[in-house]
Amino acid sequence: MASWQEKFKHLKEEINSFKIENQSSLEEFRLKFLSTKGLIKESMSWISEVPKEEKKNFGLLANEVKQLAERKFQELSAQMNSKQTDTKRYDMTMPSSPALIATRHPLKIIEQKIIRIFSQLGFAVQLGPEIEDDWHNFTGLNTPKDHPARDMQDTFYLTQDLSYLLRTQTSSTQIRVLETQDVPLKIITPGRVYRNETISARAHCTFHQIEGLYVDRQVSMSDLKQTVYFFAKQMFGSDQIRLRPSYFPFTEPSAEIDISCFICAQKGCNVCKKSGWVEIGGCGMVDPQVLINCKINPDEFNGYAFGMGLERIAMLYYQINDIRHFWHSDLRFLSQFKSEFP
Ligand code: DAH
């Protein structure tokens, strides 16, 4: 039979090696060692087997083991408490903080609005490439080499012979579509364009346009005017439009599109520079040469085209005074714009 010393040694080992995972194993520890029916209490009864002269040593050792068990219990419950307060910090029932939902870029919102308006009139969306060749960006659009209209549209050329470039206008998609699709057709083409421009509050070397093209039989200038009017009314709530004679190589006749100032109702303000009118783009009847370039018979078909700068429309619509805001990725700016569309 084991001696009382051995039994205490064994008891100490048991106490030391007891592992606590959770609240209920802490309670198991208490029941096993410290309760009235626990091993510490029981160990006191071993005294009956101890010879008189050893009783004092027994008492010392019994006390030591008891203290060991109590200390361990305190340590373990402190440990459990701190664990509990750790988990208490996370109240699983609390509603979570709202997830930040990104907003659309204002130019995308405006693009969507414009597409919505023109799709009501039956225009389909067509996209064209940003890297273009000379034919689609210039020559096909009746702007051959050495044409003075090229001066206003210097861009980033990609090859030494100037045959590939970053497109200067979405009008290039007109040629792509007319070459590959059957007429009649009615398209709008939004997208990014590039020019060799000094960056300022009003101009950027990278910007966006949206182009419209309608080719059919017997298209008239009044169809063009009505389309532009519908757009101005839907987009800005303008009551009047004005087509001012202008020049573009690919339309004849050509015009600048002005809409009545929707900010001051033509009383005169900063936006319309006291004129009552704001310019939003260019337009005209498709030059027959453009149709010929795309192997379409101009005696049978004709059409109109128009082009607008998206930044210009967005700046008017939201009254933004510096085009560079669109490029700064500043959330204080971007988060102000909310899309009406999903
Ligand atoms: N492409 C012209 C520009 O960037 C804008 C334009 C004018 C487009 C008249 C057209 C148009 O389709 O008919 O300045």
Short mmCIF file of C-alpha atoms and ligand atoms in Angstrom, two decimals:
data_model
loop_
_atom_site.label_atom_id
_atom_site.label_comp_id
_atom_site.label_asym_id
_atom_site.label_seq_id
_atom_site.Cartn_x
_atom_site.Cartn_y
_atom_site.Cartn_z
CA MET A 1 0.00 0.00 0.00
CA ALA A 2 1.24 3.51 -0.89
CA SER A 3 2.55 5.60 1.99
CA TRP A 4 0.85 8.92 2.88
CA GLN A 5 3.85 10.74 1.38
CA GLU A 6 3.36 8.92 -1.90
CA LYS A 7 -0.36 9.60 -1.84
CA PHE A 8 0.26 13.34 -1.33
CA LYS A 9 2.82 13.30 -4.14
CA HIS A 10 0.27 11.73 -6.41
CA LEU A 11 -2.40 14.23 -5.32
CA LYS A 12 -0.04 17.16 -6.05
CA GLU A 13 0.61 15.82 -9.54
CA GLU A 14 -3.10 15.49 -10.16
CA ILE A 15 -3.70 19.07 -9.08
CA ASN A 16 -0.87 20.44 -11.17
CA SER A 17 -1.80 18.61 -14.32
CA PHE A 18 -5.53 19.41 -14.23
CA LYS A 19 -6.49 21.24 -17.44
CA ILE A 20 -9.39 23.65 -17.61
CA GLU A 21 -11.17 24.36 -20.85
CA ASN A 22 -14.31 26.07 -19.71
CA GLN A 23 -16.52 27.05 -16.82
CA SER A 24 -17.77 23.53 -16.20
CA SER A 25 -14.29 22.01 -15.95
CA LEU A 26 -13.44 24.71 -13.38
CA GLU A 27 -16.40 23.47 -11.41
CA GLU A 28 -15.16 19.87 -11.86
CA PHE A 29 -11.85 20.94 -10.34
CA ARG A 30 -13.61 22.46 -7.35
CA LEU A 31 -15.76 19.37 -6.81
CA LYS A 32 -12.85 16.95 -7.21
CA PHE A 33 -10.40 18.70 -4.91
CA LEU A 34 -11.95 21.43 -2.79
CA SER A 35 -15.52 20.46 -1.98
CA THR A 36 -16.52 18.78 1.28
CA LYS A 37 -16.39 15.43 -0.50
CA GLY A 38 -13.23 16.36 -2.40
CA LEU A 39 -9.78 14.82 -2.28
CA ILE A 40 -8.25 17.51 -0.03
CA LYS A 41 -10.83 16.87 2.64
CA GLU A 42 -10.39 13.13 2.18
CA SER A 43 -6.61 13.40 2.50
CA MET A 44 -7.09 14.69 6.06
CA SER A 45 -8.42 11.27 7.00
CA TRP A 46 -5.11 9.65 6.04
CA ILE A 47 -3.78 10.98 9.36
CA SER A 48 -5.12 7.93 11.07
CA GLU A 49 -2.44 5.81 9.39
CA VAL A 50 0.35 8.19 10.34
CA PRO A 51 2.63 7.33 13.33
CA LYS A 52 2.56 9.91 16.10
CA GLU A 53 6.06 11.26 15.52
CA GLU A 54 5.27 11.97 11.86
CA LYS A 55 1.94 13.68 12.48
CA LYS A 56 3.51 17.15 12.48
CA ASN A 57 5.13 16.56 9.06
CA PHE A 58 1.86 15.17 7.79
CA GLY A 59 0.12 18.36 8.90
CA LEU A 60 2.68 20.54 7.12
CA LEU A 61 2.44 18.56 3.90
CA ALA A 62 -1.38 18.35 4.00
CA ASN A 63 -1.52 22.11 4.42
CA GLU A 64 0.89 22.66 1.56
CA VAL A 65 -1.19 20.50 -0.80
CA LYS A 66 -4.40 22.19 0.28
CA GLN A 67 -2.90 25.61 -0.42
CA LEU A 68 -1.65 24.36 -3.75
CA ALA A 69 -5.18 23.31 -4.71
CA GLU A 70 -6.67 26.60 -3.55
CA ARG A 71 -4.06 28.66 -5.40
CA LYS A 72 -4.58 26.67 -8.54
CA PHE A 73 -8.34 27.13 -8.27
CA GLN A 74 -7.92 30.91 -7.91
CA GLU A 75 -5.54 31.11 -10.85
CA LEU A 76 -7.85 29.07 -13.01
CA SER A 77 -10.94 31.04 -12.15
CA ALA A 78 -9.05 34.30 -12.82
CA GLN A 79 -8.07 32.86 -16.17
CA MET A 80 -11.66 31.92 -16.94
CA ASN A 81 -12.90 35.34 -15.92
CA SER A 82 -10.54 37.16 -18.21
CA LYS A 83 -11.52 34.82 -21.04
CA GLN A 84 -15.13 35.60 -20.35
CA THR A 85 -14.61 39.32 -20.36
CA ASP A 86 -12.77 38.89 -23.67
CA THR A 87 -15.77 37.22 -25.22
CA LYS A 88 -18.11 39.68 -23.52
CA ARG A 89 -16.55 42.44 -25.59
CA TYR A 90 -18.24 40.93 -28.62
CA ASP A 91 -21.96 41.05 -28.23
CA MET A 92 -23.07 38.72 -30.96
CA THR A 93 -26.61 40.07 -30.80
CA MET A 94 -25.59 43.61 -31.63
CA PRO A 95 -26.52 44.85 -35.11
CA SER A 96 -23.42 45.15 -37.27
CA SER A 97 -22.14 48.50 -38.42
CA PRO A 98 -23.48 49.30 -41.89
CA ALA A 99 -21.32 48.14 -44.81
CA LEU A 100 -20.04 51.01 -46.94
CA ILE A 101 -21.67 50.73 -50.33
CA ALA A 102 -19.77 52.27 -53.19
CA THR A 103 -21.42 54.84 -55.41
CA ARG A 104 -21.20 55.09 -59.15
CA HIS A 105 -18.85 57.64 -60.65
CA PRO A 106 -20.80 60.80 -61.61
CA LEU A 107 -19.77 60.38 -65.25
CA LYS A 108 -21.24 56.85 -65.25
CA ILE A 109 -24.45 58.15 -63.68
CA ILE A 110 -24.74 60.79 -66.41
CA GLU A 111 -23.91 58.25 -69.11
CA GLN A 112 -26.67 55.98 -67.81
CA LYS A 113 -29.17 58.84 -67.77
CA ILE A 114 -28.31 59.79 -71.35
CA ILE A 115 -28.56 56.19 -72.54
CA ARG A 116 -31.99 55.89 -70.86
CA ILE A 117 -33.24 58.99 -72.64
CA PHE A 118 -32.05 57.96 -76.09
CA SER A 119 -33.17 54.37 -75.68
CA GLN A 120 -36.71 55.73 -75.34
CA LEU A 121 -36.28 56.97 -78.91
CA GLY A 122 -35.04 53.60 -80.13
CA PHE A 123 -31.27 54.23 -80.08
CA ALA A 124 -29.14 51.13 -79.39
CA VAL A 125 -25.80 51.33 -77.58
CA GLN A 126 -22.67 50.49 -79.59
CA LEU A 127 -19.12 50.66 -78.31
CA GLY A 128 -15.98 51.31 -80.32
CA PRO A 129 -12.26 50.88 -79.57
CA GLU A 130 -10.16 53.63 -77.94
CA ILE A 131 -7.15 52.67 -80.06
CA GLU A 132 -8.13 53.68 -83.56
CA ASP A 133 -6.61 53.86 -86.99
CA ASP A 134 -6.40 56.98 -89.10
CA TRP A 135 -9.25 55.86 -91.35
CA HIS A 136 -11.91 55.50 -88.64
CA ASN A 137 -10.91 58.54 -86.62
CA PHE A 138 -10.24 60.97 -89.48
CA THR A 139 -10.14 59.97 -93.14
CA GLY A 140 -13.38 57.98 -93.19
CA LEU A 141 -15.02 60.92 -91.46
CA ASN A 142 -14.16 63.14 -94.41
CA THR A 143 -11.10 64.57 -92.65
CA PRO A 144 -8.20 63.48 -94.90
CA LYS A 145 -4.53 64.13 -94.10
CA ASP A 146 -3.71 67.86 -94.22
CA HIS A 147 -7.34 68.81 -93.51
CA PRO A 148 -7.23 71.89 -91.23
CA ALA A 149 -9.88 70.37 -88.91
CA ARG A 150 -7.20 67.93 -87.74
CA ASP A 151 -5.32 70.77 -86.07
CA MET A 152 -7.90 70.99 -83.29
CA GLN A 153 -7.66 67.27 -82.62
CA ASP A 154 -4.02 66.50 -82.02
CA THR A 155 -3.72 63.29 -80.03
CA PHE A 156 -1.41 60.53 -78.83
CA TYR A 157 -0.05 58.65 -81.83
CA LEU A 158 0.96 55.06 -81.27
CA THR A 159 3.08 54.47 -84.34
CA GLN A 160 5.77 56.51 -86.10
CA ASP A 161 3.77 56.65 -89.33
CA LEU A 162 0.79 58.13 -87.41
CA SER A 163 -1.52 55.36 -88.60
CA TYR A 164 -2.60 54.29 -85.09
CA LEU A 165 -3.73 56.73 -82.41
CA LEU A 166 -5.92 57.17 -79.34
CA ARG A 167 -9.24 58.28 -80.78
CA THR A 168 -10.07 61.97 -80.51
CA GLN A 169 -13.82 61.55 -80.88
CA THR A 170 -16.48 58.88 -80.56
CA SER A 171 -17.45 59.79 -84.16
CA SER A 172 -14.97 57.05 -85.16
CA THR A 173 -17.60 54.51 -84.11
CA GLN A 174 -19.91 55.98 -86.81
CA ILE A 175 -17.57 54.61 -89.48
CA ARG A 176 -17.14 51.24 -87.74
CA VAL A 177 -20.89 50.78 -87.44
CA LEU A 178 -21.71 51.99 -90.97
CA GLU A 179 -19.08 49.64 -92.41
CA THR A 180 -20.33 46.56 -90.61
CA GLN A 181 -24.06 46.93 -89.99
CA ASP A 182 -27.06 47.21 -92.25
CA VAL A 183 -28.87 50.51 -92.57
CA PRO A 184 -31.30 51.80 -91.37
CA LEU A 185 -29.64 52.07 -87.98
CA LYS A 186 -29.97 54.22 -84.90
CA ILE A 187 -27.15 54.07 -82.38
CA ILE A 188 -25.51 55.96 -79.56
CA THR A 189 -21.92 55.33 -78.66
CA PRO A 190 -20.50 56.50 -75.35
CA GLY A 191 -16.81 56.26 -74.56
CA ARG A 192 -13.45 57.69 -73.68
CA VAL A 193 -11.54 59.97 -76.03
CA TYR A 194 -8.11 61.59 -75.95
CA ARG A 195 -6.55 64.85 -77.09
CA ASN A 196 -3.29 66.67 -76.72
CA GLU A 197 -4.73 69.31 -74.39
CA THR A 198 -3.20 71.19 -71.52
CA ILE A 199 -5.05 70.13 -68.38
CA SER A 200 -7.06 72.95 -66.81
CA ALA A 201 -10.36 73.49 -65.00
CA ARG A 202 -12.18 73.23 -68.36
CA ALA A 203 -10.10 70.79 -70.42
CA HIS A 204 -8.44 67.41 -69.96
CA CYS A 205 -6.37 65.21 -72.23
CA THR A 206 -8.70 62.30 -71.48
CA PHE A 207 -12.43 62.80 -71.46
CA HIS A 208 -15.69 61.21 -72.59
CA GLN A 209 -18.17 61.76 -75.34
CA ILE A 210 -21.45 60.32 -76.41
CA GLU A 211 -22.25 60.19 -80.07
CA GLY A 212 -25.54 59.56 -81.83
CA LEU A 213 -26.12 58.40 -85.39
CA TYR A 214 -29.36 57.81 -87.27
CA VAL A 215 -29.28 56.68 -90.88
CA ASP A 216 -32.46 55.86 -92.75
CA ARG A 217 -34.46 56.96 -95.78
CA GLN A 218 -35.68 60.57 -95.82
CA VAL A 219 -34.26 61.69 -92.51
CA SER A 220 -34.74 65.42 -92.09
CA MET A 221 -33.19 68.19 -90.08
CA SER A 222 -36.45 68.51 -88.15
CA ASP A 223 -35.99 64.89 -86.95
CA LEU A 224 -32.62 65.97 -85.62
CA LYS A 225 -34.06 69.05 -83.94
CA GLN A 226 -36.85 67.07 -82.32
CA THR A 227 -34.38 64.48 -81.00
CA VAL A 228 -32.13 67.15 -79.54
CA TYR A 229 -35.13 68.93 -78.02
CA PHE A 230 -36.39 65.70 -76.44
CA PHE A 231 -32.97 65.14 -74.91
CA ALA A 232 -32.64 68.71 -73.57
CA LYS A 233 -36.09 68.55 -72.02
CA GLN A 234 -35.58 65.13 -70.42
CA MET A 235 -32.06 65.72 -69.22
CA PHE A 236 -32.16 69.32 -68.06
CA GLY A 237 -35.80 70.35 -68.22
CA SER A 238 -34.89 72.96 -70.84
CA ASP A 239 -37.81 74.41 -72.77
CA GLN A 240 -35.96 75.52 -75.87
CA ILE A 241 -33.04 74.52 -78.04
CA ARG A 242 -31.11 76.48 -80.61
CA LEU A 243 -28.99 75.13 -83.46
CA ARG A 244 -26.21 77.54 -84.37
CA PRO A 245 -24.54 77.08 -87.77
CA SER A 246 -21.07 75.56 -87.42
CA TYR A 247 -18.65 73.33 -89.25
CA PHE A 248 -17.71 69.67 -88.88
CA PRO A 249 -16.10 67.75 -91.76
CA PHE A 250 -18.51 64.81 -91.48
CA THR A 251 -21.83 66.70 -91.38
CA GLU A 252 -23.43 69.11 -93.82
CA PRO A 253 -25.06 71.30 -92.67
CA SER A 254 -23.48 71.35 -89.20
CA ALA A 255 -24.58 73.09 -86.02
CA GLU A 256 -23.69 73.69 -82.40
CA ILE A 257 -26.42 72.68 -79.98
CA ASP A 258 -27.47 75.26 -77.40
CA ILE A 259 -30.14 74.64 -74.80
CA SER A 260 -32.02 77.33 -72.90
CA CYS A 261 -30.33 77.90 -69.54
CA PHE A 262 -32.14 75.66 -67.05
CA ILE A 263 -30.46 77.31 -64.10
CA CYS A 264 -31.70 80.88 -64.51
CA ALA A 265 -34.59 80.21 -66.94
CA GLN A 266 -32.76 82.53 -69.37
CA LYS A 267 -32.63 85.45 -66.97
CA GLY A 268 -28.84 85.37 -67.14
CA CYS A 269 -26.42 83.66 -64.72
CA ASN A 270 -22.80 82.55 -64.40
CA VAL A 271 -23.40 79.19 -66.03
CA CYS A 272 -24.83 80.69 -69.25
CA LYS A 273 -22.52 83.69 -68.94
CA LYS A 274 -25.59 85.96 -68.95
CA SER A 275 -26.56 84.78 -72.45
CA GLY A 276 -29.49 82.55 -71.48
CA TRP A 277 -28.05 79.68 -73.57
CA VAL A 278 -25.59 76.87 -72.83
CA GLU A 279 -23.76 74.88 -75.46
CA ILE A 280 -23.92 71.08 -75.04
CA GLY A 281 -22.49 69.65 -78.27
CA GLY A 282 -22.39 69.53 -82.04
CA CYS A 283 -24.63 67.96 -84.66
CA GLY A 284 -25.56 67.92 -88.32
CA MET A 285 -26.81 65.93 -91.28
CA VAL A 286 -24.38 63.14 -92.19
CA ASP A 287 -22.20 64.30 -95.09
CA PRO A 288 -22.93 62.11 -98.17
CA GLN A 289 -19.17 61.50 -98.49
CA VAL A 290 -19.23 59.64 -95.15
CA LEU A 291 -21.91 57.31 -96.48
CA ILE A 292 -19.95 56.79 -99.72
CA ASN A 293 -16.84 55.99 -97.63
CA CYS A 294 -18.85 53.23 -95.96
CA LYS A 295 -20.31 51.92 -99.24
CA ILE A 296 -23.80 53.22 -98.56
CA ASN A 297 -25.74 54.86 -101.39
CA PRO A 298 -26.35 58.51 -100.41
CA ASP A 299 -29.15 58.81 -102.95
CA GLU A 300 -31.12 56.23 -101.01
CA PHE A 301 -30.01 56.88 -97.43
CA ASN A 302 -29.25 59.93 -95.36
CA GLY A 303 -29.08 60.69 -91.66
CA TYR A 304 -28.13 62.88 -88.78
CA ALA A 305 -25.40 62.69 -86.16
CA PHE A 306 -24.63 64.46 -82.93
CA GLY A 307 -21.87 64.42 -80.33
CA MET A 308 -21.64 65.70 -76.78
CA GLY A 309 -18.98 65.81 -74.08
CA LEU A 310 -20.01 63.79 -71.03
CA GLU A 311 -17.93 65.92 -68.66
CA ARG A 312 -19.59 69.04 -70.02
CA ILE A 313 -23.06 67.56 -69.47
CA ALA A 314 -22.14 66.33 -65.98
CA MET A 315 -20.61 69.69 -65.03
CA LEU A 316 -23.77 71.49 -66.12
CA TYR A 317 -26.08 68.96 -64.53
CA TYR A 318 -24.35 68.91 -61.14
CA GLN A 319 -22.86 72.40 -61.41
CA ILE A 320 -19.28 71.22 -61.01
CA ASN A 321 -16.75 73.94 -61.73
CA ASP A 322 -13.57 71.96 -62.36
CA ILE A 323 -13.19 69.02 -64.76
CA ARG A 324 -10.23 67.69 -62.75
CA HIS A 325 -12.56 66.60 -59.92
CA PHE A 326 -13.60 63.65 -62.08
CA TRP A 327 -10.08 62.27 -61.99
CA HIS A 328 -8.97 62.76 -58.38
CA SER A 329 -10.69 59.72 -56.84
CA ASP A 330 -11.52 61.88 -53.84
CA LEU A 331 -14.29 60.16 -51.87
CA ARG A 332 -15.50 63.49 -50.48
CA PHE A 333 -16.35 64.41 -54.08
CA LEU A 334 -17.43 61.01 -55.38
CA SER A 335 -19.74 60.05 -52.52
CA GLN A 336 -22.02 63.02 -53.21
CA PHE A 337 -23.50 61.44 -56.33
CA LYS A 338 -26.23 58.85 -56.09
CA SER A 339 -27.50 56.88 -59.03
CA GLU A 340 -31.26 56.57 -59.58
CA PHE A 341 -30.60 53.27 -61.30
CA PRO A 342 -29.61 49.94 -59.75
N1 DAH B 1 -16.87 64.75 -82.97
C1 DAH B 1 -17.13 66.15 -82.71
C2 DAH B 1 -16.05 66.68 -81.75
O1 DAH B 1 -15.45 65.93 -81.07
C3 DAH B 1 -18.51 66.34 -82.09
C4 DAH B 1 -19.58 66.12 -83.09
C5 DAH B 1 -20.06 67.16 -83.85
C6 DAH B 1 -20.09 64.87 -83.33
C7 DAH B 1 -21.03 67.02 -84.76
C8 DAH B 1 -21.07 64.68 -84.31
C9 DAH B 1 -21.54 65.77 -85.00
O2 DAH B 1 -21.62 63.48 -84.55
O3 DAH B 1 -22.52 65.59 -85.92
O4 DAH B 1 -15.87 67.85 -81.69
#
